[in-house]
Short mmCIF file of C-alpha atoms and ligand atoms in Angstrom, two decimals:
data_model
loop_
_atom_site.label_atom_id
_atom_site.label_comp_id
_atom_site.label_asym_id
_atom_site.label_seq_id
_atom_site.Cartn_x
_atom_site.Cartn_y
_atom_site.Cartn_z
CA UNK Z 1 -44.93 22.68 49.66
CA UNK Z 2 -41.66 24.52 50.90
CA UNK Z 3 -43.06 28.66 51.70
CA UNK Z 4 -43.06 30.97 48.14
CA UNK Z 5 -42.90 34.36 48.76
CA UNK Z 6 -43.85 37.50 46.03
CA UNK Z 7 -40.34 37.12 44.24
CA UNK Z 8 -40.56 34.75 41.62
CA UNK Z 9 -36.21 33.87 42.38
CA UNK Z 10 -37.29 33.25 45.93
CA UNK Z 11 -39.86 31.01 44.74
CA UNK Z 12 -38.45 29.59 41.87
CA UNK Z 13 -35.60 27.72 44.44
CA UNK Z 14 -38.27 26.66 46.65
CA UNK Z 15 -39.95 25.37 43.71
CA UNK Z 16 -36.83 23.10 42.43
CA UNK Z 17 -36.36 21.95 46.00
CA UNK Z 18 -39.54 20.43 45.72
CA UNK Z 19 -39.90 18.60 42.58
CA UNK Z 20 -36.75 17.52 42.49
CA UNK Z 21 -37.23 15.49 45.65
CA UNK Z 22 -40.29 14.82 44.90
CA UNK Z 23 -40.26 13.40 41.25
CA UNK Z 24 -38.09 11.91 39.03
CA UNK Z 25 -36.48 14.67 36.61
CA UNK Z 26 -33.20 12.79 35.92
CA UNK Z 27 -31.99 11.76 32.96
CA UNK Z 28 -33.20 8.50 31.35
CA UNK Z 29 -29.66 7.13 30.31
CA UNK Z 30 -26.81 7.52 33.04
CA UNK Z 31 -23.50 7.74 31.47
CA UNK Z 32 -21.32 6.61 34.58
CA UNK Z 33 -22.73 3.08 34.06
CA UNK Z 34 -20.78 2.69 30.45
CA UNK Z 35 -17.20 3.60 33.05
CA UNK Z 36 -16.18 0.89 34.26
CA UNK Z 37 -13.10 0.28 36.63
CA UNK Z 38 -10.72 -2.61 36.33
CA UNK Z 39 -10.58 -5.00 39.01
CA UNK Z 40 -7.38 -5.86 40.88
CA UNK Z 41 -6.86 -8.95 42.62
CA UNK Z 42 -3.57 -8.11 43.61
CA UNK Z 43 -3.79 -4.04 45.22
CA UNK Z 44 -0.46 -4.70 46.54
CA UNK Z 45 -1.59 -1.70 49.01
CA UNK Z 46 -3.65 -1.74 52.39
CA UNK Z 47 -7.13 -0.56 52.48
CA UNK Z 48 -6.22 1.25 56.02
CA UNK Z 49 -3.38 3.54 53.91
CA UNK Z 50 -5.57 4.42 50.55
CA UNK Z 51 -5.13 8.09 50.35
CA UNK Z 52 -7.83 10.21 49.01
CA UNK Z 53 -6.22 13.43 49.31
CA UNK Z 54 -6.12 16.09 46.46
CA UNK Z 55 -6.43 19.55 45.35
CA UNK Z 56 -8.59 21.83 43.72
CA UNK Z 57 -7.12 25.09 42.64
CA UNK Z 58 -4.54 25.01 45.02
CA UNK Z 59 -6.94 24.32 48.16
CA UNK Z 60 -6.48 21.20 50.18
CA UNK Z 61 -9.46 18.64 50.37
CA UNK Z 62 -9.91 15.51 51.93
CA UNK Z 63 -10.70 13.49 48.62
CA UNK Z 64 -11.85 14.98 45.28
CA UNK Z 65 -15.52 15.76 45.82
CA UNK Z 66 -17.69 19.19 45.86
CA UNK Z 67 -21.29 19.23 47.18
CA UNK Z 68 -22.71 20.35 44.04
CA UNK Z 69 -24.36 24.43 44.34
CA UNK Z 70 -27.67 24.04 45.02
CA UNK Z 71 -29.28 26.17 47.46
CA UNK Z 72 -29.90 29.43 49.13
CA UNK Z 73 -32.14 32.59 48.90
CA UNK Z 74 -35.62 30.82 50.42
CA UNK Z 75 -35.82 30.10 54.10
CA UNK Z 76 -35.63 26.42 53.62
CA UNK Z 77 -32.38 26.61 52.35
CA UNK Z 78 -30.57 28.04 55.50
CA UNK Z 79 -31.12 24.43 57.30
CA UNK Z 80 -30.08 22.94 53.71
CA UNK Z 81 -27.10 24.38 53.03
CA UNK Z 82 -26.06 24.50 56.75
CA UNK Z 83 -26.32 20.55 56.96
CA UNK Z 84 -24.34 20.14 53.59
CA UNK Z 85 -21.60 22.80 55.43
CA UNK Z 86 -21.50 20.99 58.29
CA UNK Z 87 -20.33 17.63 56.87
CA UNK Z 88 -18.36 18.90 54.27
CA UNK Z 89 -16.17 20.61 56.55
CA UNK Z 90 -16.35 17.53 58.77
CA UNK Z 91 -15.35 15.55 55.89
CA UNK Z 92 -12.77 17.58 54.01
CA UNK Z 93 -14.92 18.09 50.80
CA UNK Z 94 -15.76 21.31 48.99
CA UNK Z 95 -18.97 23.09 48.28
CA UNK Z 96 -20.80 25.69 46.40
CA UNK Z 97 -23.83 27.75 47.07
CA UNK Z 98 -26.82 27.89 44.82
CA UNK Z 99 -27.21 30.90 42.68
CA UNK Z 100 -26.63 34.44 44.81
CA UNK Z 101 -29.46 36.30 42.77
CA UNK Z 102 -31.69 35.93 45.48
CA UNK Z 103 -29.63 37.53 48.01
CA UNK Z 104 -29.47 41.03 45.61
CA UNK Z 105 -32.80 40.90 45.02
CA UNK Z 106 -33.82 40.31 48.54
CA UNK Z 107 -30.97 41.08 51.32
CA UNK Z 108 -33.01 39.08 53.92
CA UNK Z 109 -31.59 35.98 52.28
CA UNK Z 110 -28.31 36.66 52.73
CA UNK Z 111 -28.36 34.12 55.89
CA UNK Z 112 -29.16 31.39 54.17
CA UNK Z 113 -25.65 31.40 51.76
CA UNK Z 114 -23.95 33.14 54.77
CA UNK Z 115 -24.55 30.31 56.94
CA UNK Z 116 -21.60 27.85 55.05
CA UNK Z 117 -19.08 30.37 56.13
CA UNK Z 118 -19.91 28.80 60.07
CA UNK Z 119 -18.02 25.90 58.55
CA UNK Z 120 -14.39 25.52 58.46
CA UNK Z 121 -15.14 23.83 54.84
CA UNK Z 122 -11.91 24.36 52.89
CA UNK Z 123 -13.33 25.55 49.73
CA UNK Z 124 -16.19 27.66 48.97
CA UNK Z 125 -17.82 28.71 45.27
CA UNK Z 126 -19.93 31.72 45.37
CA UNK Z 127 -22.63 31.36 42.46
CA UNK Z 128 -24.20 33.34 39.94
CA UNK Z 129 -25.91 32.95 36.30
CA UNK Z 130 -24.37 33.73 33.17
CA UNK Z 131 -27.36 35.11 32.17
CA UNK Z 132 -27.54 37.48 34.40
CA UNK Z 133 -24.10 39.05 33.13
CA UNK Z 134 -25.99 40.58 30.01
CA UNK Z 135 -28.98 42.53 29.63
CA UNK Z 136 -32.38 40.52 29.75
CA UNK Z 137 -35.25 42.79 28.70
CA UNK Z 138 -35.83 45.57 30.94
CA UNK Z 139 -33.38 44.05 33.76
CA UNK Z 140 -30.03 45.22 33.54
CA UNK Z 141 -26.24 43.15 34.03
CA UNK Z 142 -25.11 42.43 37.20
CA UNK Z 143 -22.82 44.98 38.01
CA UNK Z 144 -18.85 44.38 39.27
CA UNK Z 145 -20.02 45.55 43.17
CA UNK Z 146 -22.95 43.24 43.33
CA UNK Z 147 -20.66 40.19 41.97
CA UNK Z 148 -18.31 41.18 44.49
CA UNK Z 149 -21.07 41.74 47.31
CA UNK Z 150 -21.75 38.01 46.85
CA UNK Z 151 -18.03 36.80 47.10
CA UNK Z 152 -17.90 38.75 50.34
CA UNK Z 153 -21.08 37.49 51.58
CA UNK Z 154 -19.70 34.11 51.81
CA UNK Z 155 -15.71 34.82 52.25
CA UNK Z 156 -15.70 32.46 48.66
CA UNK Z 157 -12.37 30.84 47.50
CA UNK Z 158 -14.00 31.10 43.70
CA UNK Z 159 -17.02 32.24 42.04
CA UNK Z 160 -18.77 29.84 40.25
CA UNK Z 161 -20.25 31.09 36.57
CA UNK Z 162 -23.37 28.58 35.54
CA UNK Z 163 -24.46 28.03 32.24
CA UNK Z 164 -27.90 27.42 32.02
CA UNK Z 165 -29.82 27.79 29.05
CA UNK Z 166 -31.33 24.67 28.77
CA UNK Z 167 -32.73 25.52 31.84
CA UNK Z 168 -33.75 28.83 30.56
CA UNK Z 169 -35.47 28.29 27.71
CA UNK Z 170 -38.08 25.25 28.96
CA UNK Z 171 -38.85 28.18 32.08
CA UNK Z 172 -41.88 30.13 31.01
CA UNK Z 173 -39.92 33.52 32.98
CA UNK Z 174 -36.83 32.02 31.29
CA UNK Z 175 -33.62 34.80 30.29
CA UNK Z 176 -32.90 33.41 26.98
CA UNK Z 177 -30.53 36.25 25.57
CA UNK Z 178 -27.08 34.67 24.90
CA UNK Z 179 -25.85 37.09 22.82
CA UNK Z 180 -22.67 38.53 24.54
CA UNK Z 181 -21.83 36.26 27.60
CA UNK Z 182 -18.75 35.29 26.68
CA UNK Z 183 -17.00 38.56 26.33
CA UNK Z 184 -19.06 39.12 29.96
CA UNK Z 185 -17.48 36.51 31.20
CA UNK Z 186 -14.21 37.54 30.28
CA UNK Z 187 -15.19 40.94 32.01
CA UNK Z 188 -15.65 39.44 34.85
CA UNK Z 189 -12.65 36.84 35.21
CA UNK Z 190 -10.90 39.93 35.02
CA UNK Z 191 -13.12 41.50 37.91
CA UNK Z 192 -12.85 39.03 40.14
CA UNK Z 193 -10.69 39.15 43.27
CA UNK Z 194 -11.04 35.19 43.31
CA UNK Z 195 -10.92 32.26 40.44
CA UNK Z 196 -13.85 32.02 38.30
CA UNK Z 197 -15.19 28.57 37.23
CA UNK Z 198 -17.43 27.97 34.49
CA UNK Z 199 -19.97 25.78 34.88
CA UNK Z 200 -23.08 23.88 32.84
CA UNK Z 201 -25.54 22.84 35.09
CA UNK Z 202 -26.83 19.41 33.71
CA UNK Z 203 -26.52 19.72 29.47
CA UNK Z 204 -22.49 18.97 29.44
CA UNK Z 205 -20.12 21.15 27.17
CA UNK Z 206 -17.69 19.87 24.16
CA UNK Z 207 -13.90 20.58 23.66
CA UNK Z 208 -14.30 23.60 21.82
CA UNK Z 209 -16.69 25.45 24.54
CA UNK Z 210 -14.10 24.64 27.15
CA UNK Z 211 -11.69 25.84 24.95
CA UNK Z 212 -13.47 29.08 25.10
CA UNK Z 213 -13.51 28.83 28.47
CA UNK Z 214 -10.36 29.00 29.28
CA UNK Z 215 -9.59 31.36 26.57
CA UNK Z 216 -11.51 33.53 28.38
CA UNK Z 217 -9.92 33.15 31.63
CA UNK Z 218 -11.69 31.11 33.24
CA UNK Z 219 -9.49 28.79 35.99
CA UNK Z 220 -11.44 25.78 36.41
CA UNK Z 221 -14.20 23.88 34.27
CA UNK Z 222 -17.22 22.19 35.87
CA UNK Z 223 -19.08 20.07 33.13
CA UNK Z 224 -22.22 19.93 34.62
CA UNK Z 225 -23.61 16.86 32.38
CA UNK Z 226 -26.69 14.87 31.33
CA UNK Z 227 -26.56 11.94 33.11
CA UNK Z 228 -28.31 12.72 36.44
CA UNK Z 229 -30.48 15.86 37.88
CA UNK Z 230 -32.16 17.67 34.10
CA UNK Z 231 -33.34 20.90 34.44
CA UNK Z 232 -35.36 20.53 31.24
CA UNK Z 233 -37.73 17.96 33.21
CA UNK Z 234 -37.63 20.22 36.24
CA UNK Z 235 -39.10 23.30 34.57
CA UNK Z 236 -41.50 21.08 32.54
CA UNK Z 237 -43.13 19.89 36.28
CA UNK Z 238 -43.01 24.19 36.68
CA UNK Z 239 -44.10 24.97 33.51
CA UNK Z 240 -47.18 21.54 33.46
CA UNK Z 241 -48.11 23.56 36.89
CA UNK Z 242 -48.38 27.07 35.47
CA UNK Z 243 -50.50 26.32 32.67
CA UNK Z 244 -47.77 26.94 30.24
CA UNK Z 245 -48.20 23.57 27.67
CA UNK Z 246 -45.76 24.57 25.20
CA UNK Z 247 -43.12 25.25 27.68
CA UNK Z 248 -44.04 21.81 29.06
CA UNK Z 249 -43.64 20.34 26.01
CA UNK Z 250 -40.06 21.63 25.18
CA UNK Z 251 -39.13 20.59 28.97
CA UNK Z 252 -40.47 16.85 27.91
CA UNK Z 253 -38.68 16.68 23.80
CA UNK Z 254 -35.50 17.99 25.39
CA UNK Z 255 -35.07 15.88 28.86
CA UNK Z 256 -31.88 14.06 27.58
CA UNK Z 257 -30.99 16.97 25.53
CA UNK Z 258 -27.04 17.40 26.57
CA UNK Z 259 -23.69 15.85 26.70
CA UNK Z 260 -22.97 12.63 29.01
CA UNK Z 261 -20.84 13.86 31.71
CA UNK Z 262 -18.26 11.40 30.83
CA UNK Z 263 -18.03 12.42 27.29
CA UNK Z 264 -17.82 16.41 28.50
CA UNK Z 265 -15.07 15.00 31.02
CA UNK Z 266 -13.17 13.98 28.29
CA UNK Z 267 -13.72 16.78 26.18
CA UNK Z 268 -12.99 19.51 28.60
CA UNK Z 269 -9.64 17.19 29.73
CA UNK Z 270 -8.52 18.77 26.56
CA UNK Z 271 -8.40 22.45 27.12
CA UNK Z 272 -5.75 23.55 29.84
CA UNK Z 273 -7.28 23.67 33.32
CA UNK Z 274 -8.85 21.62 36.18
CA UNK Z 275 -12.27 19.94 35.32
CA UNK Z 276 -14.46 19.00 37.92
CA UNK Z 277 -17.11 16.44 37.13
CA UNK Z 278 -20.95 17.10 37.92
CA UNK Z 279 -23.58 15.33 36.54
CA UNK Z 280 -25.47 11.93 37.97
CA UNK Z 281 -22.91 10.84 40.18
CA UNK Z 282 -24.57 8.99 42.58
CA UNK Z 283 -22.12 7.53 45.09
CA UNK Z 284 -17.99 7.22 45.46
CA UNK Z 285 -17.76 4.98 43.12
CA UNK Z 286 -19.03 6.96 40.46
CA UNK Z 287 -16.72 9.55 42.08
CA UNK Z 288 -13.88 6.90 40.90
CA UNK Z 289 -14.94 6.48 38.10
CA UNK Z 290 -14.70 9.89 37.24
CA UNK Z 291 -11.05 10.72 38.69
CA UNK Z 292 -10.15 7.56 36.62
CA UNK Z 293 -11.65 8.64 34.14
CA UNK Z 294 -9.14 11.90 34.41
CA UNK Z 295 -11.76 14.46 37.13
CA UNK Z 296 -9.59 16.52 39.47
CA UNK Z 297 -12.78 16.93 41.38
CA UNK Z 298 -15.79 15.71 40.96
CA UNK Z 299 -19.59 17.16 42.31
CA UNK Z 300 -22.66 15.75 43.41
CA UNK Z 301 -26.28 18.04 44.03
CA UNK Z 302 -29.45 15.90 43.60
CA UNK Z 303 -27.55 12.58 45.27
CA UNK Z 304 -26.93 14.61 48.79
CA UNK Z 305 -30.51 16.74 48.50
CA UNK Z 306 -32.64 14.09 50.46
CA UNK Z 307 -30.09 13.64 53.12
CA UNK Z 308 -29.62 17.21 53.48
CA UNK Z 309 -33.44 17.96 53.65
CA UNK Z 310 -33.58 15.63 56.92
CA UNK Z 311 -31.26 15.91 59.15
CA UNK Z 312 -27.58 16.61 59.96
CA UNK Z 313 -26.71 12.84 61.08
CA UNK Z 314 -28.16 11.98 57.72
CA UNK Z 315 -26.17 13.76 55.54
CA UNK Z 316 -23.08 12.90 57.66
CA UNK Z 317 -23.54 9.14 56.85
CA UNK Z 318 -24.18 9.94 53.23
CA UNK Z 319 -21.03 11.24 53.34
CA UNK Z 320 -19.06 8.51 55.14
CA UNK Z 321 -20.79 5.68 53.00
CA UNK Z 322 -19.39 7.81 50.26
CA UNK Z 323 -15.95 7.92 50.98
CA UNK Z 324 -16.47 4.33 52.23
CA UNK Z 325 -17.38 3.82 48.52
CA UNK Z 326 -14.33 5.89 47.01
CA UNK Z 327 -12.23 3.95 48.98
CA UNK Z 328 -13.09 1.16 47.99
CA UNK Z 329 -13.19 1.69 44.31
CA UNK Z 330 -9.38 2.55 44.94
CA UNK Z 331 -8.81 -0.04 47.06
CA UNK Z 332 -10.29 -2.92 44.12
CA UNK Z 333 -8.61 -0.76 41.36
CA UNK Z 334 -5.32 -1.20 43.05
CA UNK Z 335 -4.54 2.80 43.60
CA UNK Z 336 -3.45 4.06 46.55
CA UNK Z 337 -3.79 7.65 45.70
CA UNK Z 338 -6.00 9.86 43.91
CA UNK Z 339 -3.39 10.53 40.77
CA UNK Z 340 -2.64 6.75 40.64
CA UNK Z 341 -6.27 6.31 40.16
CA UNK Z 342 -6.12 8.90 37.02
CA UNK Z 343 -3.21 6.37 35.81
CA UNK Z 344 -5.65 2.85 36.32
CA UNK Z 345 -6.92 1.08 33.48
CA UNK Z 346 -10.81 2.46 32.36
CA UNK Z 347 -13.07 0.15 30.23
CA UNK Z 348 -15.75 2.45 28.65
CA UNK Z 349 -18.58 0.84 27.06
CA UNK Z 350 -21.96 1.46 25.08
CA UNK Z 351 -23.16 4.83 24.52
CA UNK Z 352 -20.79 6.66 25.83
CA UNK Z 353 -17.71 4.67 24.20
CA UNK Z 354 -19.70 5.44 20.73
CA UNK Z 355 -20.07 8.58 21.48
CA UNK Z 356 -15.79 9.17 22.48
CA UNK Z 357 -15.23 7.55 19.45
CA UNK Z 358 -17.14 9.81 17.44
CA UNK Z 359 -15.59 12.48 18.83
CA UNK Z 360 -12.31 10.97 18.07
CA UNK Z 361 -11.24 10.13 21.84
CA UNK Z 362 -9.49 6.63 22.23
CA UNK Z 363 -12.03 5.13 25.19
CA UNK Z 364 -9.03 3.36 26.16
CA UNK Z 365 -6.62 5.99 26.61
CA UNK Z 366 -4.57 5.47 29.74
CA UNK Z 367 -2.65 7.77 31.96
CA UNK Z 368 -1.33 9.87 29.38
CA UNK Z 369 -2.35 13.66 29.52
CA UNK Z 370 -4.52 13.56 32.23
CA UNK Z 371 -2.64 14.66 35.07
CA UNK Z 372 -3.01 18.23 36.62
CA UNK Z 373 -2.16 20.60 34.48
CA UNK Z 374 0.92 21.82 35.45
CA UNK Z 375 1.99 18.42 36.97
CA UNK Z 376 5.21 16.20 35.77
C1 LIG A 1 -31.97 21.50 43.84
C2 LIG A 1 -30.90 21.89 42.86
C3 LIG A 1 -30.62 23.24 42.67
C4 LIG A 1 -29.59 23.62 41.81
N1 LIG A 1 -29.26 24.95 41.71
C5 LIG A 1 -28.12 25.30 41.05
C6 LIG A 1 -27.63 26.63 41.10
O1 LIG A 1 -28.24 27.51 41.70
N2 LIG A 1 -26.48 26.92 40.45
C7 LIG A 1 -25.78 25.96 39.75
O2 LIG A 1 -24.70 26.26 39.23
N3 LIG A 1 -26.23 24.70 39.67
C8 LIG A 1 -27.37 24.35 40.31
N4 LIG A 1 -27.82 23.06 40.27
C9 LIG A 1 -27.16 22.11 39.36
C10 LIG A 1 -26.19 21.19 40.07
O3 LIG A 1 -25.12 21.88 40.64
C11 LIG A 1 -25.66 20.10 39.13
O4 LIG A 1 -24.89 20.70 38.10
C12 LIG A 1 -26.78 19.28 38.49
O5 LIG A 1 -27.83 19.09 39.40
C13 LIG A 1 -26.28 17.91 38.05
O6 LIG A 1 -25.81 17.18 39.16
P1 LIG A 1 -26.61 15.97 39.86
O7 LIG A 1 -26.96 15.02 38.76
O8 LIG A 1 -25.66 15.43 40.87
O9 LIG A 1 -27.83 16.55 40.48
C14 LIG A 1 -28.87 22.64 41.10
C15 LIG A 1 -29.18 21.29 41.29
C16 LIG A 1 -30.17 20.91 42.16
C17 LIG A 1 -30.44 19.44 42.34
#
């Protein structure tokens, strides 16, 4: 059992750690498996010159992936999130940190987000809970200096909002006042020395909350969807342990509560900023998949956890095998860059072609309207 100390935060991370390695909380149904990628026996382009090069909000990466926040604020997490640092700066990919509260509750944990900034990784999200913008019983908002206190800590090139409340309301200890986050949010983008991104953390969000989003300033959209790591079955292992049955039994009806992450990609795609992609990708070609499927970036937490919890070599060959993978996926899709991937054909099947449908997207859409915003 990773160490819990007095603070239920401090613990709380250790706790996820744990289960989430250790048990299978994911999602029954993964959406990426209804995306499929159209094969091309003629790439008319070497596999040596495939170039996975992109952007996200104006920062140079290496190809169009973000190690997922996670981590930070136990002592576990210093060798964690120094690993994933490591080999994303080796590798050209970006990262976030897990959410900062820790680190104002308990300075001594500081370290363990500090440690990414070792790394020459070339872009950095600092984290926080949208929760904890608003008042939550007796605890008070976060205030503009601690927000900022955790940008610093880290030197971060955005600051990463989460939306949680799945999450929240399956955790017995759970901050389930809503009421007022999205003018707090807008407060803050406004606060902020750096971009702010808003982003779910497993449950997905439609058009018209990304619409929100970015009317609220937000630069970027992470859609954090059901398809992979569910919070609602990780706090149902916390809440079976605890004694608390009800909670346990929420955490159970409402495992696959959410949006697939390739029906959120779509959805967000409509409002006017970048959209990153989180949510059960489990290797590069899910990571094509998603760019195809119109992802500037995508993320991936749970599918780089084991490697990170062993070793530094580990997560270095997750890494290559995924790029191996991305690469790949280009090469066999006939794109030889990552916005002539966004242009390639994309079959979408099953569920998740039901559910576009219903939400009156055209599955088969290609190309049009997906570029970077901004782009010609
Ligand atoms: C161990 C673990 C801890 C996480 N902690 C955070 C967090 O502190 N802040 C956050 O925004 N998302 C957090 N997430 C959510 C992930 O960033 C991601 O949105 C979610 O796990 C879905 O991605 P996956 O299916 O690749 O795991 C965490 C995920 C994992 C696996």
């Amino acid at each position: 059992m990773t160490q819990t100390a007095g603070d239920p935060t401090v613990s709380r991370k250790g706790d996820h750690i744990d289960i989430i390695l250790g048990q299978d909380v994911r999602a029954r149904v993964n959406g990426w498996d209804d995306v499929h990628l159209v094969h091309e026996a003629l790439p008319e382009v070497d596999l040596d010159e495939i170039d996975t090069r992109t952007t996200l909000l104006n920062h140079d990466l290496e190809a169009p992936i973000m190690v997922a926040s996670m981590t930070g604020g136990y002592p576990g997490a210093k060798a964690i999130n120094e690993r994933l640092a490591a080999a994303a700066a080796a590798h050209g990919f970006a990262m976030g940190v897990g959410s900062q509260r820790a680190m104002l509750k308990d300075p001594s944990q500081a370290p363990t987000y500090e440690v990414v900034r070792e790394h020459d990784v070339p872009f950095i999200a600092a984290n926080i809970g949208a929760p904890q913008l608003i008042a939550q019983g007796d605890t008070k908002p976060l205030e503009t200096r601690d927000i900022l206190r955790l940008i610093d800590a880290i030197d971060a090139d955005a600051l990463i909002v989460h939306l949680n409340y799945l999450q929240e309301v399956v955790q017995p200890e759970g901050d389930t006042r809503a009421a007022g986050v999205w003018h707090a949010i807008e407060h803050l983008v406004k606060e902020a020395p750096v971009p702010v991104i808003a982003k779910e953390t497993g449950a997905g969000l439609s058009a018209t909350t990304a619409a929100r989003l970015v009317e609220s300033g937000v630069a970027a959209i992470d859609v954090g969807g059901l398809s992979g790591t569910t919070f609602a079955a990780v706090e149902r292992v916390r809440a079976e342990r605890a004694g608390a049955a009800a909670h346990a039994r929420l955490g159970e009806l409402f495992r696959d509560w959410g949006i697939a992450t390739p029906v959120a990609l779509r959805e967000a795609l409509t409002a006017e900023c970048e959209v990153i992609a989180t949510g059960g990708l489990r290797h590069g070609l899910d990571v094509a998949r998603a760019v195809a499927l119109g992802a500037h970036c995508t993320g991936l937490a749970s599918a780089t956890l084991a490697a990170a919890s062993q070793s530094a070599q580990a997560v270095e060959a997750l890494m290559d095998q995924l790029v191996a993978e991305l690469r790949t996926g280009m090469f066999l899709s006939g794109a030889s860059t990552v916005d002539e991937l966004r242009d390639r054909p994309v079959v979408v099947t099953g569920a998740v072609r039901e559910h576009l449908l219903a939400l009156g997207h055209d599955p088969t859409a290609l190309g049009h309207g997906r570029r970077r915003p901004g782009s010609a």
